Amino acid sequence: MSSSLSTAHATLRYTMMRVGVFVGCLVVVGALAHFGLIPAGIGDSNPLWVVLLALVISAPLSFVLLRKQRAAMSEQIVNGVEGAKGRLAANRSQEDGVA
C-alpha cells in the first residue's frame, strides 16, 4: 500500500518537475543571451533561439536528474494499465456468463 501511495501522483509530480527544469534552463539561457555571453540569435529570432536552446539543455538534465520520478511514473502507468486490463477481463467474463 505504501508503494501505491508513493506513486499516486507520480505523473503529475514528474511533469511539474520537468517543467521546472525547463523553466530554470529558460531563465539561465535568457540571462546568458541578455548579457551577451551566448549568441542572441539571428535578427529577430532571439525568443525562439532561447526557447530551443533551453529545450535542448533541459532534456538531458531531466533525463539524469529525474530518473527516480520517471521510474515512479512508469510504475504508476503500468499499474493503471494492469488494472484496466483486469477490469476489462472481468467485464468480458461477466458478459460471457450472461449470454
GROMACS .gro file of C-alpha atoms in nm:
model
   99
    1MET     CA    1   0.000   0.000   0.000
    2SER     CA    2   0.285   0.241   0.069
    3SER     CA    3   0.411   0.177  -0.283
    4SER     CA    4   0.077   0.284  -0.428
    5LEU     CA    5   0.076   0.594  -0.208
    6SER     CA    6   0.425   0.696  -0.320
    7THR     CA    7   0.326   0.663  -0.686
    8ALA     CA    8  -0.024   0.807  -0.653
    9HIS     CA    9   0.062   1.136  -0.820
   10ALA     CA   10   0.387   1.033  -0.985
   11THR     CA   11   0.287   1.151  -1.333
   12LEU     CA   12   0.185   1.493  -1.209
   13ARG     CA   13   0.498   1.521  -0.993
   14TYR     CA   14   0.727   1.422  -1.283
   15THR     CA   15   0.554   1.662  -1.523
   16MET     CA   16   0.579   1.953  -1.282
   17MET     CA   17   0.944   1.882  -1.210
   18ARG     CA   18   1.015   1.852  -1.582
   19VAL     CA   19   0.850   2.192  -1.640
   20GLY     CA   20   1.056   2.332  -1.353
   21VAL     CA   21   1.381   2.210  -1.509
   22PHE     CA   22   1.280   2.366  -1.842
   23VAL     CA   23   1.186   2.699  -1.680
   24GLY     CA   24   1.515   2.703  -1.492
   25CYS     CA   25   1.706   2.642  -1.815
   26LEU     CA   26   1.499   2.906  -1.990
   27VAL     CA   27   1.587   3.165  -1.724
   28VAL     CA   28   1.957   3.080  -1.736
   29VAL     CA   29   1.975   3.081  -2.119
   30GLY     CA   30   1.773   3.404  -2.133
   31ALA     CA   31   2.008   3.570  -1.887
   32LEU     CA   32   2.315   3.449  -2.077
   33ALA     CA   33   2.171   3.580  -2.404
   34HIS     CA   34   2.072   3.909  -2.243
   35PHE     CA   35   2.424   3.972  -2.112
   36GLY     CA   36   2.583   3.865  -2.442
   37LEU     CA   37   2.757   3.556  -2.308
   38ILE     CA   38   2.594   3.342  -2.577
   39PRO     CA   39   2.474   3.447  -2.923
   40ALA     CA   40   2.129   3.603  -2.910
   41GLY     CA   41   2.023   3.454  -3.243
   42ILE     CA   42   1.997   3.600  -3.590
   43GLY     CA   43   1.785   3.907  -3.642
   44ASP     CA   44   1.456   3.881  -3.454
   45SER     CA   45   1.495   3.511  -3.367
   46ASN     CA   46   1.611   3.575  -3.009
   47PRO     CA   47   1.300   3.440  -2.827
   48LEU     CA   48   1.284   3.129  -3.046
   49TRP     CA   49   1.658   3.071  -3.009
   50VAL     CA   50   1.639   3.099  -2.630
   51VAL     CA   51   1.343   2.859  -2.606
   52LEU     CA   52   1.500   2.599  -2.836
   53LEU     CA   53   1.833   2.614  -2.656
   54ALA     CA   54   1.657   2.577  -2.321
   55LEU     CA   55   1.471   2.271  -2.455
   56VAL     CA   56   1.793   2.113  -2.580
   57ILE     CA   57   1.967   2.172  -2.246
   58SER     CA   58   1.675   2.069  -2.024
   59ALA     CA   59   1.614   1.733  -2.196
   60PRO     CA   60   1.937   1.559  -2.088
   61LEU     CA   61   1.927   1.731  -1.749
   62SER     CA   62   1.577   1.595  -1.687
   63PHE     CA   63   1.686   1.251  -1.805
   64VAL     CA   64   1.959   1.242  -1.542
   65LEU     CA   65   1.803   1.443  -1.259
   66LEU     CA   66   1.451   1.299  -1.269
   67ARG     CA   67   1.536   0.929  -1.300
   68LYS     CA   68   1.357   0.827  -0.977
   69GLN     CA   69   1.047   1.031  -1.061
   70ARG     CA   70   1.035   0.881  -1.411
   71ALA     CA   71   1.057   0.529  -1.265
   72ALA     CA   72   0.773   0.605  -1.023
   73MET     CA   73   0.564   0.747  -1.308
   74SER     CA   74   0.631   0.435  -1.515
   75GLU     CA   75   0.521   0.216  -1.224
   76GLN     CA   76   0.202   0.420  -1.189
   77ILE     CA   77   0.123   0.385  -1.559
   78VAL     CA   78   0.194   0.010  -1.561
   79ASN     CA   79  -0.028  -0.039  -1.255
   80GLY     CA   80  -0.305   0.161  -1.422
   81VAL     CA   81  -0.284  -0.041  -1.741
   82GLU     CA   82  -0.284  -0.370  -1.549
   83GLY     CA   83  -0.588  -0.256  -1.350
   84ALA     CA   84  -0.770  -0.157  -1.669
   85LYS     CA   85  -0.687  -0.494  -1.826
   86GLY     CA   86  -0.820  -0.671  -1.518
   87ARG     CA   87  -1.145  -0.473  -1.524
   88LEU     CA   88  -1.185  -0.538  -1.897
   89ALA     CA   89  -1.130  -0.911  -1.846
   90ALA     CA   90  -1.382  -0.913  -1.560
   91ASN     CA   91  -1.638  -0.732  -1.775
   92ARG     CA   92  -1.582  -0.975  -2.062
   93SER     CA   93  -1.623  -1.279  -1.837
   94GLN     CA   94  -1.935  -1.126  -1.687
   95GLU     CA   95  -2.081  -1.067  -2.035
   96ASP     CA   96  -1.990  -1.421  -2.142
   97GLY     CA   97  -2.164  -1.563  -1.837
   98VAL     CA   98  -2.484  -1.366  -1.912
   99ALA     CA   99  -2.510  -1.462  -2.277
   0.00000   0.00000   0.00000
